[in-house]
GROMACS .gro file of C-alpha atoms in nm:
model
  393
    1UNK     CA    1   0.612  -3.345   0.622
    2UNK     CA    2   0.760  -2.999   0.569
    3UNK     CA    3   0.725  -2.785   0.883
    4UNK     CA    4   0.738  -2.413   0.939
    5UNK     CA    5   1.097  -2.442   1.055
    6UNK     CA    6   1.183  -2.625   0.733
    7UNK     CA    7   1.033  -2.341   0.530
    8UNK     CA    8   1.222  -2.083   0.733
    9UNK     CA    9   1.543  -2.278   0.670
   10UNK     CA   10   1.471  -2.272   0.296
   11UNK     CA   11   1.421  -1.895   0.316
   12UNK     CA   12   1.774  -1.863   0.456
   13UNK     CA   13   1.907  -2.044   0.150
   14UNK     CA   14   1.714  -1.876  -0.133
   15UNK     CA   15   1.640  -1.519  -0.020
   16UNK     CA   16   1.870  -1.222  -0.066
   17UNK     CA   17   2.027  -1.073   0.249
   18UNK     CA   18   1.795  -0.772   0.214
   19UNK     CA   19   1.475  -0.981   0.197
   20UNK     CA   20   1.235  -1.010   0.489
   21UNK     CA   21   1.254  -1.349   0.659
   22UNK     CA   22   0.949  -1.483   0.838
   23UNK     CA   23   1.155  -1.562   1.148
   24UNK     CA   24   1.262  -1.196   1.167
   25UNK     CA   25   0.910  -1.052   1.160
   26UNK     CA   26   0.832  -0.779   1.412
   27UNK     CA   27   0.530  -0.991   1.499
   28UNK     CA   28   0.163  -0.927   1.564
   29UNK     CA   29  -0.010  -0.679   1.794
   30UNK     CA   30  -0.172  -0.969   1.980
   31UNK     CA   31   0.075  -1.246   2.053
   32UNK     CA   32  -0.003  -1.587   1.902
   33UNK     CA   33   0.187  -1.915   1.911
   34UNK     CA   34   0.360  -2.003   1.581
   35UNK     CA   35   0.190  -2.245   1.344
   36UNK     CA   36   0.337  -2.590   1.291
   37UNK     CA   37   0.348  -2.588   0.910
   38UNK     CA   38   0.291  -2.226   0.801
   39UNK     CA   39   0.510  -1.920   0.843
   40UNK     CA   40   0.362  -1.598   0.981
   41UNK     CA   41   0.331  -1.448   0.631
   42UNK     CA   42   0.162  -1.759   0.494
   43UNK     CA   43  -0.093  -1.732   0.775
   44UNK     CA   44  -0.147  -1.365   0.693
   45UNK     CA   45  -0.212  -1.450   0.329
   46UNK     CA   46  -0.462  -1.721   0.423
   47UNK     CA   47  -0.646  -1.495   0.668
   48UNK     CA   48  -0.683  -1.229   0.399
   49UNK     CA   49  -0.811  -1.473   0.136
   50UNK     CA   50  -1.078  -1.606   0.373
   51UNK     CA   51  -1.202  -1.270   0.502
   52UNK     CA   52  -1.532  -1.108   0.401
   53UNK     CA   53  -1.374  -0.794   0.253
   54UNK     CA   54  -1.168  -1.004   0.010
   55UNK     CA   55  -1.478  -1.179  -0.124
   56UNK     CA   56  -1.648  -0.844  -0.183
   57UNK     CA   57  -1.371  -0.738  -0.423
   58UNK     CA   58  -1.536  -0.951  -0.691
   59UNK     CA   59  -1.820  -0.700  -0.712
   60UNK     CA   60  -1.623  -0.376  -0.690
   61UNK     CA   61  -1.526  -0.167  -0.992
   62UNK     CA   62  -1.182  -0.123  -1.143
   63UNK     CA   63  -1.264   0.123  -1.427
   64UNK     CA   64  -1.589  -0.008  -1.575
   65UNK     CA   65  -1.891  -0.048  -1.347
   66UNK     CA   66  -2.003  -0.408  -1.295
   67UNK     CA   67  -2.327  -0.347  -1.485
   68UNK     CA   68  -2.130  -0.261  -1.802
   69UNK     CA   69  -2.040  -0.625  -1.860
   70UNK     CA   70  -1.881  -0.940  -1.719
   71UNK     CA   71  -1.553  -0.917  -1.912
   72UNK     CA   72  -1.408  -0.610  -1.746
   73UNK     CA   73  -1.172  -0.628  -1.454
   74UNK     CA   74  -1.297  -0.598  -1.100
   75UNK     CA   75  -1.099  -0.520  -0.786
   76UNK     CA   76  -1.062  -0.895  -0.733
   77UNK     CA   77  -0.914  -0.973  -1.075
   78UNK     CA   78  -0.689  -0.667  -1.046
   79UNK     CA   79  -0.573  -0.783  -0.703
   80UNK     CA   80  -0.487  -1.131  -0.833
   81UNK     CA   81  -0.299  -0.979  -1.127
   82UNK     CA   82  -0.102  -0.750  -0.895
   83UNK     CA   83  -0.010  -1.048  -0.676
   84UNK     CA   84   0.112  -1.245  -0.980
   85UNK     CA   85   0.325  -0.959  -1.115
   86UNK     CA   86   0.463  -0.875  -0.771
   87UNK     CA   87   0.560  -1.238  -0.707
   88UNK     CA   88   0.742  -1.250  -1.041
   89UNK     CA   89   0.938  -0.940  -0.941
   90UNK     CA   90   1.003  -1.080  -0.594
   91UNK     CA   91   1.122  -1.417  -0.720
   92UNK     CA   92   1.371  -1.257  -0.958
   93UNK     CA   93   1.504  -1.022  -0.688
   94UNK     CA   94   1.515  -1.299  -0.422
   95UNK     CA   95   1.249  -1.143  -0.202
   96UNK     CA   96   0.994  -1.314   0.025
   97UNK     CA   97   0.705  -1.418  -0.202
   98UNK     CA   98   0.473  -1.504   0.088
   99UNK     CA   99   0.501  -1.153   0.231
  100UNK     CA  100   0.458  -1.006  -0.117
  101UNK     CA  101   0.145  -1.210  -0.177
  102UNK     CA  102  -0.010  -1.115   0.158
  103UNK     CA  103   0.044  -0.742   0.098
  104UNK     CA  104  -0.079  -0.765  -0.262
  105UNK     CA  105  -0.398  -0.950  -0.171
  106UNK     CA  106  -0.479  -0.692   0.099
  107UNK     CA  107  -0.377  -0.374  -0.081
  108UNK     CA  108  -0.723  -0.289  -0.220
  109UNK     CA  109  -0.950  -0.428   0.052
  110UNK     CA  110  -1.052  -0.075   0.148
  111UNK     CA  111  -1.180   0.040  -0.189
  112UNK     CA  112  -1.543   0.158  -0.180
  113UNK     CA  113  -1.795   0.080  -0.455
  114UNK     CA  114  -1.742   0.233  -0.801
  115UNK     CA  115  -1.363   0.246  -0.784
  116UNK     CA  116  -1.183   0.579  -0.770
  117UNK     CA  117  -1.509   0.765  -0.836
  118UNK     CA  118  -1.648   0.625  -0.511
  119UNK     CA  119  -1.331   0.713  -0.324
  120UNK     CA  120  -1.333   1.069  -0.457
  121UNK     CA  121  -1.698   1.113  -0.363
  122UNK     CA  122  -1.650   0.992  -0.004
  123UNK     CA  123  -1.331   1.195   0.033
  124UNK     CA  124  -1.505   1.513  -0.088
  125UNK     CA  125  -1.800   1.459   0.146
  126UNK     CA  126  -1.582   1.403   0.452
  127UNK     CA  127  -1.351   1.696   0.380
  128UNK     CA  128  -1.645   1.929   0.314
  129UNK     CA  129  -1.765   1.839   0.665
  130UNK     CA  130  -1.421   1.930   0.808
  131UNK     CA  131  -1.347   1.566   0.888
  132UNK     CA  132  -1.038   1.374   0.781
  133UNK     CA  133  -1.098   1.262   0.424
  134UNK     CA  134  -1.149   0.909   0.299
  135UNK     CA  135  -0.844   0.709   0.186
  136UNK     CA  136  -0.867   0.347   0.074
  137UNK     CA  137  -0.526   0.256   0.221
  138UNK     CA  138  -0.636   0.368   0.566
  139UNK     CA  139  -0.967   0.191   0.514
  140UNK     CA  140  -0.780  -0.130   0.422
  141UNK     CA  141  -0.581  -0.096   0.744
  142UNK     CA  142  -0.899  -0.048   0.947
  143UNK     CA  143  -1.062  -0.352   0.786
  144UNK     CA  144  -0.779  -0.586   0.884
  145UNK     CA  145  -0.728  -0.432   1.230
  146UNK     CA  146  -1.085  -0.355   1.337
  147UNK     CA  147  -1.380  -0.433   1.110
  148UNK     CA  148  -1.322  -0.799   1.028
  149UNK     CA  149  -1.475  -1.009   1.308
  150UNK     CA  150  -1.342  -1.364   1.286
  151UNK     CA  151  -1.162  -1.428   1.613
  152UNK     CA  152  -1.288  -1.430   1.974
  153UNK     CA  153  -0.979  -1.271   2.128
  154UNK     CA  154  -0.933  -0.966   1.906
  155UNK     CA  155  -1.089  -0.751   1.634
  156UNK     CA  156  -0.946  -0.769   1.285
  157UNK     CA  157  -0.711  -1.032   1.145
  158UNK     CA  158  -0.408  -0.962   1.369
  159UNK     CA  159  -0.168  -0.950   1.075
  160UNK     CA  160   0.207  -0.906   1.108
  161UNK     CA  161   0.358  -0.559   1.126
  162UNK     CA  162   0.524  -0.595   0.784
  163UNK     CA  163   0.190  -0.658   0.611
  164UNK     CA  164   0.022  -0.369   0.792
  165UNK     CA  165   0.300  -0.129   0.696
  166UNK     CA  166   0.280  -0.255   0.339
  167UNK     CA  167  -0.094  -0.184   0.325
  168UNK     CA  168  -0.020   0.179   0.415
  169UNK     CA  169   0.232   0.197   0.131
  170UNK     CA  170   0.146   0.548   0.014
  171UNK     CA  171   0.209   0.705   0.357
  172UNK     CA  172  -0.112   0.905   0.337
  173UNK     CA  173  -0.230   0.822   0.688
  174UNK     CA  174  -0.053   1.095   0.884
  175UNK     CA  175  -0.363   1.308   0.932
  176UNK     CA  176  -0.568   1.009   1.049
  177UNK     CA  177  -0.566   0.952   1.426
  178UNK     CA  178  -0.506   0.613   1.578
  179UNK     CA  179  -0.298   0.307   1.496
  180UNK     CA  180  -0.267   0.378   1.124
  181UNK     CA  181  -0.037   0.672   1.195
  182UNK     CA  182   0.200   0.457   1.400
  183UNK     CA  183   0.239   0.195   1.129
  184UNK     CA  184   0.263   0.448   0.844
  185UNK     CA  185   0.570   0.596   1.013
  186UNK     CA  186   0.766   0.273   1.002
  187UNK     CA  187   1.016   0.181   0.731
  188UNK     CA  188   0.906  -0.024   0.432
  189UNK     CA  189   1.028  -0.365   0.325
  190UNK     CA  190   1.143  -0.433  -0.030
  191UNK     CA  191   0.848  -0.668  -0.058
  192UNK     CA  192   0.607  -0.378  -0.002
  193UNK     CA  193   0.789  -0.171  -0.263
  194UNK     CA  194   0.756  -0.459  -0.511
  195UNK     CA  195   0.378  -0.468  -0.458
  196UNK     CA  196   0.352  -0.091  -0.496
  197UNK     CA  197   0.527  -0.091  -0.835
  198UNK     CA  198   0.338  -0.403  -0.949
  199UNK     CA  199   0.011  -0.224  -0.874
  200UNK     CA  200   0.096   0.066  -1.106
  201UNK     CA  201   0.226  -0.173  -1.372
  202UNK     CA  202  -0.090  -0.384  -1.364
  203UNK     CA  203  -0.345  -0.107  -1.391
  204UNK     CA  204  -0.158   0.077  -1.668
  205UNK     CA  205  -0.133  -0.238  -1.882
  206UNK     CA  206  -0.469  -0.395  -1.808
  207UNK     CA  207  -0.670  -0.074  -1.840
  208UNK     CA  208  -0.553  -0.073  -2.202
  209UNK     CA  209  -0.702  -0.420  -2.244
  210UNK     CA  210  -1.036  -0.317  -2.095
  211UNK     CA  211  -1.033   0.015  -2.281
  212UNK     CA  212  -0.983  -0.148  -2.621
  213UNK     CA  213  -1.244  -0.415  -2.547
  214UNK     CA  214  -1.498  -0.149  -2.448
  215UNK     CA  215  -1.433   0.052  -2.763
  216UNK     CA  216  -1.346   0.361  -2.557
  217UNK     CA  217  -0.994   0.362  -2.701
  218UNK     CA  218  -0.846   0.221  -3.020
  219UNK     CA  219  -0.499   0.109  -3.119
  220UNK     CA  220  -0.466   0.429  -3.323
  221UNK     CA  221  -0.534   0.637  -3.010
  222UNK     CA  222  -0.222   0.490  -2.850
  223UNK     CA  223   0.017   0.533  -3.143
  224UNK     CA  224   0.146   0.857  -2.994
  225UNK     CA  225   0.308   0.652  -2.716
  226UNK     CA  226   0.667   0.545  -2.775
  227UNK     CA  227   0.616   0.248  -2.542
  228UNK     CA  228   0.307   0.134  -2.733
  229UNK     CA  229   0.477   0.174  -3.072
  230UNK     CA  230   0.772  -0.034  -2.951
  231UNK     CA  231   0.566  -0.334  -2.843
  232UNK     CA  232   0.334  -0.291  -3.142
  233UNK     CA  233   0.634  -0.329  -3.371
  234UNK     CA  234   0.744  -0.644  -3.189
  235UNK     CA  235   0.406  -0.817  -3.208
  236UNK     CA  236   0.271  -0.715  -3.549
  237UNK     CA  237   0.507  -0.925  -3.769
  238UNK     CA  238   0.425  -1.241  -3.573
  239UNK     CA  239   0.048  -1.196  -3.568
  240UNK     CA  240  -0.022  -1.017  -3.894
  241UNK     CA  241  -0.273  -1.276  -4.012
  242UNK     CA  242  -0.419  -1.367  -3.673
  243UNK     CA  243  -0.743  -1.240  -3.522
  244UNK     CA  244  -0.744  -0.901  -3.351
  245UNK     CA  245  -0.849  -1.048  -3.016
  246UNK     CA  246  -0.526  -1.247  -2.998
  247UNK     CA  247  -0.332  -0.938  -3.105
  248UNK     CA  248  -0.473  -0.742  -2.811
  249UNK     CA  249  -0.375  -1.009  -2.559
  250UNK     CA  250  -0.025  -1.044  -2.700
  251UNK     CA  251   0.047  -0.674  -2.709
  252UNK     CA  252  -0.064  -0.628  -2.346
  253UNK     CA  253   0.152  -0.927  -2.250
  254UNK     CA  254   0.450  -0.776  -2.434
  255UNK     CA  255   0.387  -0.442  -2.264
  256UNK     CA  256   0.403  -0.606  -1.920
  257UNK     CA  257   0.714  -0.808  -2.010
  258UNK     CA  258   0.898  -0.500  -2.137
  259UNK     CA  259   0.827  -0.305  -1.818
  260UNK     CA  260   0.924  -0.594  -1.589
  261UNK     CA  261   1.255  -0.651  -1.770
  262UNK     CA  262   1.343  -0.283  -1.732
  263UNK     CA  263   1.236  -0.287  -1.367
  264UNK     CA  264   1.440  -0.596  -1.278
  265UNK     CA  265   1.755  -0.470  -1.451
  266UNK     CA  266   1.741  -0.134  -1.275
  267UNK     CA  267   1.635  -0.270  -0.934
  268UNK     CA  268   1.901  -0.543  -0.927
  269UNK     CA  269   2.170  -0.284  -0.991
  270UNK     CA  270   2.034  -0.052  -0.721
  271UNK     CA  271   2.031  -0.335  -0.468
  272UNK     CA  272   2.390  -0.413  -0.560
  273UNK     CA  273   2.492  -0.048  -0.519
  274UNK     CA  274   2.310  -0.002  -0.187
  275UNK     CA  275   2.451  -0.332  -0.055
  276UNK     CA  276   2.190  -0.393   0.215
  277UNK     CA  277   2.302  -0.670   0.449
  278UNK     CA  278   1.968  -0.721   0.623
  279UNK     CA  279   1.599  -0.637   0.605
  280UNK     CA  280   1.654  -0.413   0.906
  281UNK     CA  281   1.890  -0.197   0.700
  282UNK     CA  282   1.623  -0.171   0.432
  283UNK     CA  283   1.360  -0.056   0.682
  284UNK     CA  284   1.597   0.203   0.828
  285UNK     CA  285   1.686   0.332   0.481
  286UNK     CA  286   1.326   0.361   0.358
  287UNK     CA  287   1.223   0.532   0.682
  288UNK     CA  288   1.496   0.792   0.635
  289UNK     CA  289   1.444   0.815   0.257
  290UNK     CA  290   1.070   0.748   0.199
  291UNK     CA  291   1.082   0.865  -0.163
  292UNK     CA  292   1.400   0.681  -0.257
  293UNK     CA  293   1.379   0.465  -0.570
  294UNK     CA  294   1.493   0.109  -0.501
  295UNK     CA  295   1.245  -0.117  -0.678
  296UNK     CA  296   1.170   0.108  -0.973
  297UNK     CA  297   1.195   0.171  -1.347
  298UNK     CA  298   1.470   0.344  -1.542
  299UNK     CA  299   1.426   0.719  -1.610
  300UNK     CA  300   1.351   0.641  -1.977
  301UNK     CA  301   1.085   0.383  -1.889
  302UNK     CA  302   0.931   0.622  -1.635
  303UNK     CA  303   0.905   0.889  -1.903
  304UNK     CA  304   0.750   0.647  -2.152
  305UNK     CA  305   0.503   0.519  -1.893
  306UNK     CA  306   0.405   0.875  -1.797
  307UNK     CA  307   0.335   0.957  -2.161
  308UNK     CA  308   0.124   0.644  -2.204
  309UNK     CA  309  -0.061   0.731  -1.882
  310UNK     CA  310  -0.132   1.079  -2.017
  311UNK     CA  311  -0.283   0.925  -2.331
  312UNK     CA  312  -0.503   0.698  -2.120
  313UNK     CA  313  -0.615   0.995  -1.911
  314UNK     CA  314  -0.713   1.180  -2.226
  315UNK     CA  315  -0.858   0.898  -2.435
  316UNK     CA  316  -0.996   0.649  -2.180
  317UNK     CA  317  -1.057   0.805  -1.838
  318UNK     CA  318  -1.210   1.117  -1.998
  319UNK     CA  319  -1.408   0.927  -2.260
  320UNK     CA  320  -1.770   1.034  -2.239
  321UNK     CA  321  -1.887   0.684  -2.140
  322UNK     CA  322  -1.637   0.664  -1.853
  323UNK     CA  323  -1.724   1.021  -1.744
  324UNK     CA  324  -2.092   0.925  -1.741
  325UNK     CA  325  -2.019   0.619  -1.525
  326UNK     CA  326  -1.803   0.829  -1.292
  327UNK     CA  327  -2.060   1.105  -1.248
  328UNK     CA  328  -2.343   0.856  -1.202
  329UNK     CA  329  -2.141   0.671  -0.937
  330UNK     CA  330  -2.068   0.994  -0.748
  331UNK     CA  331  -2.437   1.090  -0.753
  332UNK     CA  332  -2.532   0.752  -0.609
  333UNK     CA  333  -2.272   0.784  -0.330
  334UNK     CA  334  -2.386   1.138  -0.247
  335UNK     CA  335  -2.753   1.038  -0.250
  336UNK     CA  336  -2.692   0.746  -0.015
  337UNK     CA  337  -2.480   0.958   0.218
  338UNK     CA  338  -2.741   1.234   0.240
  339UNK     CA  339  -3.022   0.991   0.324
  340UNK     CA  340  -2.824   0.803   0.589
  341UNK     CA  341  -2.684   1.123   0.740
  342UNK     CA  342  -3.020   1.298   0.764
  343UNK     CA  343  -3.215   0.986   0.862
  344UNK     CA  344  -2.971   0.741   1.026
  345UNK     CA  345  -3.257   0.523   1.149
  346UNK     CA  346  -3.273   0.392   0.792
  347UNK     CA  347  -2.940   0.222   0.857
  348UNK     CA  348  -2.939  -0.143   0.973
  349UNK     CA  349  -2.946  -0.203   1.349
  350UNK     CA  350  -2.600  -0.358   1.334
  351UNK     CA  351  -2.462  -0.033   1.191
  352UNK     CA  352  -2.648   0.233   1.389
  353UNK     CA  353  -2.749   0.166   1.749
  354UNK     CA  354  -3.079   0.336   1.832
  355UNK     CA  355  -3.016   0.358   2.206
  356UNK     CA  356  -2.687   0.546   2.172
  357UNK     CA  357  -2.619   0.916   2.121
  358UNK     CA  358  -2.371   0.994   1.841
  359UNK     CA  359  -2.200   1.327   1.777
  360UNK     CA  360  -2.174   1.473   1.426
  361UNK     CA  361  -1.832   1.328   1.346
  362UNK     CA  362  -1.935   0.983   1.466
  363UNK     CA  363  -2.245   0.992   1.245
  364UNK     CA  364  -2.041   1.089   0.940
  365UNK     CA  365  -1.786   0.816   1.003
  366UNK     CA  366  -2.056   0.551   1.054
  367UNK     CA  367  -2.220   0.645   0.724
  368UNK     CA  368  -1.887   0.666   0.542
  369UNK     CA  369  -1.773   0.325   0.665
  370UNK     CA  370  -2.108   0.166   0.581
  371UNK     CA  371  -2.106   0.295   0.224
  372UNK     CA  372  -1.738   0.205   0.182
  373UNK     CA  373  -1.819  -0.155   0.272
  374UNK     CA  374  -2.075  -0.186  -0.009
  375UNK     CA  375  -2.020  -0.357  -0.342
  376UNK     CA  376  -2.128  -0.186  -0.664
  377UNK     CA  377  -2.432  -0.410  -0.688
  378UNK     CA  378  -2.540  -0.353  -0.327
  379UNK     CA  379  -2.504   0.025  -0.362
  380UNK     CA  380  -2.714   0.024  -0.681
  381UNK     CA  381  -2.983  -0.191  -0.517
  382UNK     CA  382  -2.982   0.024  -0.203
  383UNK     CA  383  -3.021   0.338  -0.412
  384UNK     CA  384  -3.324   0.186  -0.584
  385UNK     CA  385  -3.478   0.091  -0.249
  386UNK     CA  386  -3.436   0.445  -0.116
  387UNK     CA  387  -3.535   0.644  -0.425
  388UNK     CA  388  -3.750   0.427  -0.652
  389UNK     CA  389  -4.112   0.430  -0.522
  390UNK     CA  390  -4.186   0.105  -0.706
  391UNK     CA  391  -3.890  -0.081  -0.559
  392UNK     CA  392  -3.960  -0.304  -0.258
  393UNK     CA  393  -3.754  -0.215   0.047
   0.00000   0.00000   0.00000
């Protein structure tokens, strides 16, 4: 039987000196005895996979609302794709794949219904009320430290410090009081940086897939992108007589491969130049240089990706069908918020305690957190119950 100590010994052999070892973790907020056969990061990954918020990702939007069809990516499929890409990057750079996977699986737990449209709506509502805005990274942190209720001795999942810091990867939590601020001001691991870049790589590539499938963009729309033209030229000769569905899959695959190859070449050289001798040196460096590029693309690839992103913004994200979905989603969020705010007794007993007095900020935060916890389907059903006179409540 392979024990935790055996796995930690293997980490010493296969990981780079700059990688985060499980035995060197800063630990958990609440002390727990080590597991016999799993490292601390493996336990974190398992706790995330089994939590309620992770299951809800299946019914939360990426770009296309769930009701638009079953093919399109959800937050769950996006999360799995990010984890796969990040692990590929980590394996090639000799990083800790267990830590990478834990961060990747948790990175979008805090997304509200309807994707970025839902986040923008909640953020606008909270800021208009002179309350700290809504940010899905902070919400993810709060889910795993407070809102998940699975253990008798503490709230949350009691994840390791490295995973918590990785969840707050964008460092947008400084204006949010409480524990999030403390963790956001700690240095990042290379594993967290790998997840961050894998996230941007996944959504850029896979939104093209969903966009073409939906008919919102065409191959011709993307021909202005040098990156697209390059992979198009590689794939076309091999698949000239094949069906267009296979062509779409192969070109998205080639797009991902091209970006990863560039990323690995550049990142390996930067690690060699920086010559980190420990994960502690990495944390100190990223704390002092939070915007430093370590796991990143070449300047040329960045420029090509930016241009492709601009095309997607113009052709896909501002397509009239996507704009309709976005505006409809924001109206639903605003309608729900107004009803709950003005008549909080319509909230479930578990959410709003009738025998307690809440101030204005507390009421707003209760409503915001409740809506953020919804899936697309639940939010749509709830809206019908509140506004459709023929819908049973």
